[in-house]
mmCIF file of C-alpha atoms in Angstrom:
data_model
loop_
_atom_site.group_PDB
_atom_site.id
_atom_site.type_symbol
_atom_site.label_atom_id
_atom_site.label_comp_id
_atom_site.label_asym_id
_atom_site.label_seq_id
_atom_site.Cartn_x
_atom_site.Cartn_y
_atom_site.Cartn_z
ATOM 1 C CA UNK A 1 9.095 -24.382 -23.735
ATOM 2 C CA UNK A 2 8.968 -20.477 -23.542
ATOM 3 C CA UNK A 3 10.790 -18.902 -20.520
ATOM 4 C CA UNK A 4 7.716 -17.164 -18.854
ATOM 5 C CA UNK A 5 8.644 -14.716 -16.029
ATOM 6 C CA UNK A 6 7.082 -15.823 -12.714
ATOM 7 C CA UNK A 7 8.250 -14.232 -9.449
ATOM 8 C CA UNK A 8 6.212 -13.784 -6.280
ATOM 9 C CA UNK A 9 7.170 -10.604 -3.970
ATOM 10 C CA UNK A 10 5.965 -8.200 -1.367
ATOM 11 C CA UNK A 11 4.903 -5.196 -3.213
ATOM 12 C CA UNK A 12 4.293 -1.824 -1.634
ATOM 13 C CA UNK A 13 2.134 1.085 -3.200
ATOM 14 C CA UNK A 14 2.307 4.372 -1.361
ATOM 15 C CA UNK A 15 1.229 7.895 -2.230
ATOM 16 C CA UNK A 16 1.088 11.383 -0.781
ATOM 17 C CA UNK A 17 -2.351 13.225 -0.555
ATOM 18 C CA UNK A 18 -2.775 16.458 -2.114
ATOM 19 C CA UNK A 19 0.122 16.557 -4.719
ATOM 20 C CA UNK A 20 -2.193 17.844 -7.703
ATOM 21 C CA UNK A 21 -3.347 20.692 -5.656
ATOM 22 C CA UNK A 22 0.133 22.240 -5.209
ATOM 23 C CA UNK A 23 2.348 24.856 -7.163
ATOM 24 C CA UNK A 24 5.530 23.499 -8.828
ATOM 25 C CA UNK A 25 7.576 24.335 -5.874
ATOM 26 C CA UNK A 26 5.126 22.479 -3.725
ATOM 27 C CA UNK A 27 5.584 19.462 -5.904
ATOM 28 C CA UNK A 28 9.259 19.763 -5.531
ATOM 29 C CA UNK A 29 9.062 19.772 -1.636
ATOM 30 C CA UNK A 30 6.560 17.015 -1.602
ATOM 31 C CA UNK A 31 8.767 14.825 -3.875
ATOM 32 C CA UNK A 32 11.917 15.470 -1.949
ATOM 33 C CA UNK A 33 9.699 14.891 1.483
ATOM 34 C CA UNK A 34 8.423 11.677 0.061
ATOM 35 C CA UNK A 35 11.780 10.231 -0.649
ATOM 36 C CA UNK A 36 13.132 11.322 2.546
ATOM 37 C CA UNK A 37 10.445 9.888 4.541
ATOM 38 C CA UNK A 38 10.926 6.328 2.895
ATOM 39 C CA UNK A 39 14.667 6.461 3.246
ATOM 40 C CA UNK A 40 14.457 7.349 6.873
ATOM 41 C CA UNK A 41 11.918 5.030 7.637
ATOM 42 C CA UNK A 42 13.783 2.040 5.903
ATOM 43 C CA UNK A 43 16.952 2.900 7.850
ATOM 44 C CA UNK A 44 15.033 2.717 11.193
ATOM 45 C CA UNK A 45 13.485 -0.456 10.356
ATOM 46 C CA UNK A 46 16.757 -2.180 9.218
ATOM 47 C CA UNK A 47 15.757 -2.570 5.614
ATOM 48 C CA UNK A 48 17.850 -2.290 2.427
ATOM 49 C CA UNK A 49 15.811 0.199 0.434
ATOM 50 C CA UNK A 50 18.667 0.149 -2.136
ATOM 51 C CA UNK A 51 17.915 -3.182 -2.913
ATOM 52 C CA UNK A 52 14.240 -2.564 -3.876
ATOM 53 C CA UNK A 53 12.693 -2.393 -7.492
ATOM 54 C CA UNK A 54 11.221 0.954 -7.348
ATOM 55 C CA UNK A 55 8.844 2.600 -10.070
ATOM 56 C CA UNK A 56 8.681 6.197 -9.213
ATOM 57 C CA UNK A 57 5.592 8.578 -9.690
ATOM 58 C CA UNK A 58 6.370 11.944 -8.511
ATOM 59 C CA UNK A 59 3.902 11.911 -5.476
ATOM 60 C CA UNK A 60 4.095 8.075 -4.975
ATOM 61 C CA UNK A 61 6.028 4.910 -6.009
ATOM 62 C CA UNK A 62 5.539 1.128 -6.442
ATOM 63 C CA UNK A 63 8.142 -0.725 -4.734
ATOM 64 C CA UNK A 64 8.719 -4.352 -5.380
ATOM 65 C CA UNK A 65 10.753 -6.098 -2.683
ATOM 66 C CA UNK A 66 13.242 -8.969 -2.706
ATOM 67 C CA UNK A 67 13.196 -11.906 -0.621
ATOM 68 C CA UNK A 68 15.879 -10.693 1.495
ATOM 69 C CA UNK A 69 13.604 -8.094 3.159
ATOM 70 C CA UNK A 70 11.459 -9.879 5.871
ATOM 71 C CA UNK A 71 7.531 -9.130 5.397
ATOM 72 C CA UNK A 72 7.124 -8.578 9.167
ATOM 73 C CA UNK A 73 9.671 -5.739 9.179
ATOM 74 C CA UNK A 74 7.902 -3.910 6.315
ATOM 75 C CA UNK A 75 4.598 -4.214 7.723
ATOM 76 C CA UNK A 76 5.451 -3.366 11.217
ATOM 77 C CA UNK A 77 8.664 -1.492 11.908
ATOM 78 C CA UNK A 78 8.826 0.150 8.560
ATOM 79 C CA UNK A 79 5.268 1.573 8.580
ATOM 80 C CA UNK A 80 5.221 2.566 12.178
ATOM 81 C CA UNK A 81 8.475 4.299 11.195
ATOM 82 C CA UNK A 82 6.832 6.272 8.371
ATOM 83 C CA UNK A 83 4.186 7.305 10.638
ATOM 84 C CA UNK A 84 6.556 8.558 13.228
ATOM 85 C CA UNK A 85 8.375 10.522 10.648
ATOM 86 C CA UNK A 86 5.202 12.034 9.422
ATOM 87 C CA UNK A 87 4.145 13.118 12.880
ATOM 88 C CA UNK A 88 7.212 14.671 13.496
ATOM 89 C CA UNK A 89 7.670 16.618 10.299
ATOM 90 C CA UNK A 90 4.188 17.671 10.401
ATOM 91 C CA UNK A 91 4.232 19.120 13.933
ATOM 92 C CA UNK A 92 5.333 22.620 13.019
ATOM 93 C CA UNK A 93 3.377 22.801 9.851
ATOM 94 C CA UNK A 94 -0.353 24.343 9.349
ATOM 95 C CA UNK A 95 -2.777 21.749 8.648
ATOM 96 C CA UNK A 96 -2.965 22.298 4.795
ATOM 97 C CA UNK A 97 0.991 22.023 4.618
ATOM 98 C CA UNK A 98 0.976 18.600 6.221
ATOM 99 C CA UNK A 99 2.302 15.671 4.468
ATOM 100 C CA UNK A 100 0.057 12.532 4.691
ATOM 101 C CA UNK A 101 0.533 9.243 3.363
ATOM 102 C CA UNK A 102 -1.546 6.211 1.990
ATOM 103 C CA UNK A 103 0.077 2.715 1.991
ATOM 104 C CA UNK A 104 -0.962 -0.586 0.491
ATOM 105 C CA UNK A 105 0.817 -3.835 0.765
ATOM 106 C CA UNK A 106 0.193 -7.033 -1.097
ATOM 107 C CA UNK A 107 1.986 -10.392 -1.807
ATOM 108 C CA UNK A 108 1.933 -12.335 -5.077
ATOM 109 C CA UNK A 109 2.952 -12.233 -8.524
ATOM 110 C CA UNK A 110 5.517 -9.317 -9.515
ATOM 111 C CA UNK A 111 8.195 -9.311 -11.913
ATOM 112 C CA UNK A 112 9.790 -6.691 -14.268
ATOM 113 C CA UNK A 113 8.040 -6.469 -17.616
ATOM 114 C CA UNK A 114 8.627 -4.066 -20.603
ATOM 115 C CA UNK A 115 7.335 -0.949 -19.279
ATOM 116 C CA UNK A 116 7.391 -1.355 -15.516
ATOM 117 C CA UNK A 117 6.272 -4.362 -13.533
ATOM 118 C CA UNK A 118 3.514 -6.703 -14.248
ATOM 119 C CA UNK A 119 1.598 -9.278 -12.093
ATOM 120 C CA UNK A 120 -1.282 -9.860 -9.675
ATOM 121 C CA UNK A 121 0.298 -8.315 -6.700
ATOM 122 C CA UNK A 122 1.219 -5.127 -8.452
ATOM 123 C CA UNK A 123 -2.455 -4.524 -9.693
ATOM 124 C CA UNK A 124 -3.919 -5.521 -6.082
ATOM 125 C CA UNK A 125 -1.317 -3.014 -4.093
ATOM 126 C CA UNK A 126 -2.034 -0.264 -6.523
ATOM 127 C CA UNK A 127 -5.837 -0.613 -6.409
ATOM 128 C CA UNK A 128 -5.783 -0.886 -2.602
ATOM 129 C CA UNK A 129 -3.846 2.411 -2.411
ATOM 130 C CA UNK A 130 -6.227 4.212 -4.922
ATOM 131 C CA UNK A 131 -9.518 2.811 -3.434
ATOM 132 C CA UNK A 132 -11.850 5.665 -3.879
ATOM 133 C CA UNK A 133 -13.836 5.471 -0.822
ATOM 134 C CA UNK A 134 -10.750 5.323 1.453
ATOM 135 C CA UNK A 135 -9.182 8.277 -0.698
ATOM 136 C CA UNK A 136 -12.374 10.228 0.191
ATOM 137 C CA UNK A 137 -12.325 9.190 3.945
ATOM 138 C CA UNK A 138 -8.626 10.130 4.152
ATOM 139 C CA UNK A 139 -9.287 13.411 2.576
ATOM 140 C CA UNK A 140 -11.969 14.139 5.165
ATOM 141 C CA UNK A 141 -9.918 13.321 8.062
ATOM 142 C CA UNK A 142 -7.124 16.195 8.401
ATOM 143 C CA UNK A 143 -6.139 14.588 11.665
ATOM 144 C CA UNK A 144 -4.660 11.283 9.977
ATOM 145 C CA UNK A 145 -0.989 11.377 8.904
ATOM 146 C CA UNK A 146 -1.144 7.912 7.677
ATOM 147 C CA UNK A 147 -3.449 5.031 6.638
ATOM 148 C CA UNK A 148 -2.178 1.269 5.782
ATOM 149 C CA UNK A 149 -4.009 -1.078 3.800
ATOM 150 C CA UNK A 150 -3.261 -4.678 4.028
ATOM 151 C CA UNK A 151 -4.236 -7.241 1.294
ATOM 152 C CA UNK A 152 -6.173 -10.542 2.849
ATOM 153 C CA UNK A 153 -3.158 -12.691 2.211
ATOM 154 C CA UNK A 154 -0.549 -10.114 4.085
ATOM 155 C CA UNK A 155 -2.951 -9.716 6.953
ATOM 156 C CA UNK A 156 -3.425 -13.572 7.497
ATOM 157 C CA UNK A 157 0.154 -14.403 6.974
ATOM 158 C CA UNK A 158 1.890 -11.714 8.826
ATOM 159 C CA UNK A 159 -0.648 -10.095 11.369
ATOM 160 C CA UNK A 160 -2.815 -12.796 12.360
ATOM 161 C CA UNK A 161 0.227 -15.112 12.849
ATOM 162 C CA UNK A 162 1.580 -12.762 15.210
ATOM 163 C CA UNK A 163 4.760 -11.784 13.293
ATOM 164 C CA UNK A 164 4.089 -8.151 14.284
ATOM 165 C CA UNK A 165 3.497 -6.014 17.217
ATOM 166 C CA UNK A 166 -0.110 -5.270 15.993
ATOM 167 C CA UNK A 167 -3.269 -6.851 17.201
ATOM 168 C CA UNK A 168 -5.972 -8.105 14.834
ATOM 169 C CA UNK A 169 -8.486 -5.403 16.518
ATOM 170 C CA UNK A 170 -6.012 -2.548 15.245
ATOM 171 C CA UNK A 171 -7.406 -3.172 11.845
ATOM 172 C CA UNK A 172 -10.613 -2.419 10.344
ATOM 173 C CA UNK A 173 -11.926 -4.825 7.749
ATOM 174 C CA UNK A 174 -13.321 -3.582 4.301
ATOM 175 C CA UNK A 175 -14.308 -5.036 0.832
ATOM 176 C CA UNK A 176 -12.395 -3.153 -1.890
ATOM 177 C CA UNK A 177 -13.965 -2.669 -5.298
ATOM 178 C CA UNK A 178 -11.811 -0.839 -7.278
ATOM 179 C CA UNK A 179 -11.805 -1.060 -11.208
ATOM 180 C CA UNK A 180 -11.049 -4.661 -12.018
ATOM 181 C CA UNK A 181 -10.171 -5.683 -8.198
ATOM 182 C CA UNK A 182 -12.918 -6.923 -5.784
ATOM 183 C CA UNK A 183 -11.250 -8.234 -2.734
ATOM 184 C CA UNK A 184 -11.354 -7.960 1.141
ATOM 185 C CA UNK A 185 -8.532 -5.872 2.919
ATOM 186 C CA UNK A 186 -7.711 -4.549 6.268
ATOM 187 C CA UNK A 187 -7.030 -1.030 7.312
ATOM 188 C CA UNK A 188 -4.834 0.458 10.001
ATOM 189 C CA UNK A 189 -5.628 4.243 10.531
ATOM 190 C CA UNK A 190 -4.278 5.197 14.028
ATOM 191 C CA UNK A 191 -5.905 8.696 14.039
ATOM 192 C CA UNK A 192 -9.221 7.778 12.238
ATOM 193 C CA UNK A 193 -11.967 6.801 14.533
ATOM 194 C CA UNK A 194 -13.910 3.655 14.228
ATOM 195 C CA UNK A 195 -16.997 5.567 13.734
ATOM 196 C CA UNK A 196 -15.627 7.022 10.670
ATOM 197 C CA UNK A 197 -14.022 3.837 9.396
ATOM 198 C CA UNK A 198 -17.559 2.165 9.600
ATOM 199 C CA UNK A 199 -18.506 4.179 6.682
ATOM 200 C CA UNK A 200 -16.446 2.050 4.499
ATOM 201 C CA UNK A 201 -17.905 -0.924 2.500
ATOM 202 C CA UNK A 202 -17.702 -4.414 4.229
ATOM 203 C CA UNK A 203 -19.378 -6.230 1.344
ATOM 204 C CA UNK A 204 -18.935 -6.438 -2.312
ATOM 205 C CA UNK A 205 -21.708 -4.732 -4.182
ATOM 206 C CA UNK A 206 -24.440 -6.593 -5.839
ATOM 207 C CA UNK A 207 -24.587 -6.580 -9.858
ATOM 208 C CA UNK A 208 -27.711 -5.199 -11.072
ATOM 209 C CA UNK A 209 -29.919 -8.220 -12.196
ATOM 210 C CA UNK A 210 -27.939 -10.834 -10.492
ATOM 211 C CA UNK A 211 -29.672 -10.634 -7.116
ATOM 212 C CA UNK A 212 -28.143 -10.914 -3.768
ATOM 213 C CA UNK A 213 -24.472 -11.921 -4.607
ATOM 214 C CA UNK A 214 -22.792 -10.139 -1.747
ATOM 215 C CA UNK A 215 -19.545 -11.455 -0.374
ATOM 216 C CA UNK A 216 -18.854 -11.224 3.327
ATOM 217 C CA UNK A 217 -15.429 -9.739 4.395
ATOM 218 C CA UNK A 218 -13.966 -13.118 5.643
ATOM 219 C CA UNK A 219 -13.993 -14.741 2.321
ATOM 220 C CA UNK A 220 -10.765 -14.510 0.429
ATOM 221 C CA UNK A 221 -10.902 -13.311 -3.248
ATOM 222 C CA UNK A 222 -7.624 -12.573 -4.998
ATOM 223 C CA UNK A 223 -7.110 -10.239 -8.115
ATOM 224 C CA UNK A 224 -6.211 -12.188 -11.182
ATOM 225 C CA UNK A 225 -5.506 -9.343 -13.595
ATOM 226 C CA UNK A 226 -1.924 -8.968 -14.723
ATOM 227 C CA UNK A 227 -1.164 -5.271 -15.666
ATOM 228 C CA UNK A 228 1.972 -3.066 -16.352
ATOM 229 C CA UNK A 229 2.440 0.453 -14.651
ATOM 230 C CA UNK A 230 3.830 3.162 -16.476
ATOM 231 C CA UNK A 231 6.975 5.201 -15.263
ATOM 232 C CA UNK A 232 10.548 4.902 -14.724
ATOM 233 C CA UNK A 233 11.894 1.866 -12.736
ATOM 234 C CA UNK A 234 14.800 1.922 -10.444
ATOM 235 C CA UNK A 235 16.055 -1.786 -9.517
ATOM 236 C CA UNK A 236 19.541 -2.183 -7.990
ATOM 237 C CA UNK A 237 20.785 -5.487 -7.234
ATOM 238 C CA UNK A 238 17.234 -6.750 -7.394
ATOM 239 C CA UNK A 239 16.898 -10.449 -6.410
ATOM 240 C CA UNK A 240 13.401 -11.549 -6.520
ATOM 241 C CA UNK A 241 12.218 -14.608 -4.218
ATOM 242 C CA UNK A 242 9.422 -17.120 -4.692
ATOM 243 C CA UNK A 243 8.867 -18.194 -1.313
ATOM 244 C CA UNK A 244 6.570 -16.184 0.906
ATOM 245 C CA UNK A 245 8.165 -15.342 4.209
#
């Protein structure tokens, strides 16, 4: 029988807003700041970023974490450290120069492939971070330093089970429809008001000619598409696990 790769991992997709609007020198500054932010946050959270499998993308990255990195530390201390670093670095900057970050977390199939990473969680984390309505809302909210999107599984396993310092009500439920992904998710955006977040969809759209097929947010719908992402991959001492912590 052919040996088919199959690993499960926590996947983190993160992206700096406004990269495409900058000059070459601004791009250099943003790339360095992006790396510095993540390295500082990992140290503060007690995580070993050097063990992560990282696919770099200039203004963003896709990180596939080994089983040795506890999910609650990533969801809680790491994300909060990113937020704190952003607030600190942005304090002396003009609004148009501030660094603002979207972060998405998903858990599921994720493993090295010929040109990056493949797997369900890779697709889900990427689509959650790239979700159009959230990107537009974030763009219209200059007061926001960070926005975090959790997949349904990560929210249920880590936040609802009280493995973090978050409360359930700290998150806003949404229904994400982005390319091949249609799935519920949960948003943490400490500087964005509930009134603004309420503009985001909470139901899946109805397909024309199929009547009322909307799914409420509490239903779990997993992404089944397996895809590769392009770009260089850095993986040092990578050790995937197949057990969800």
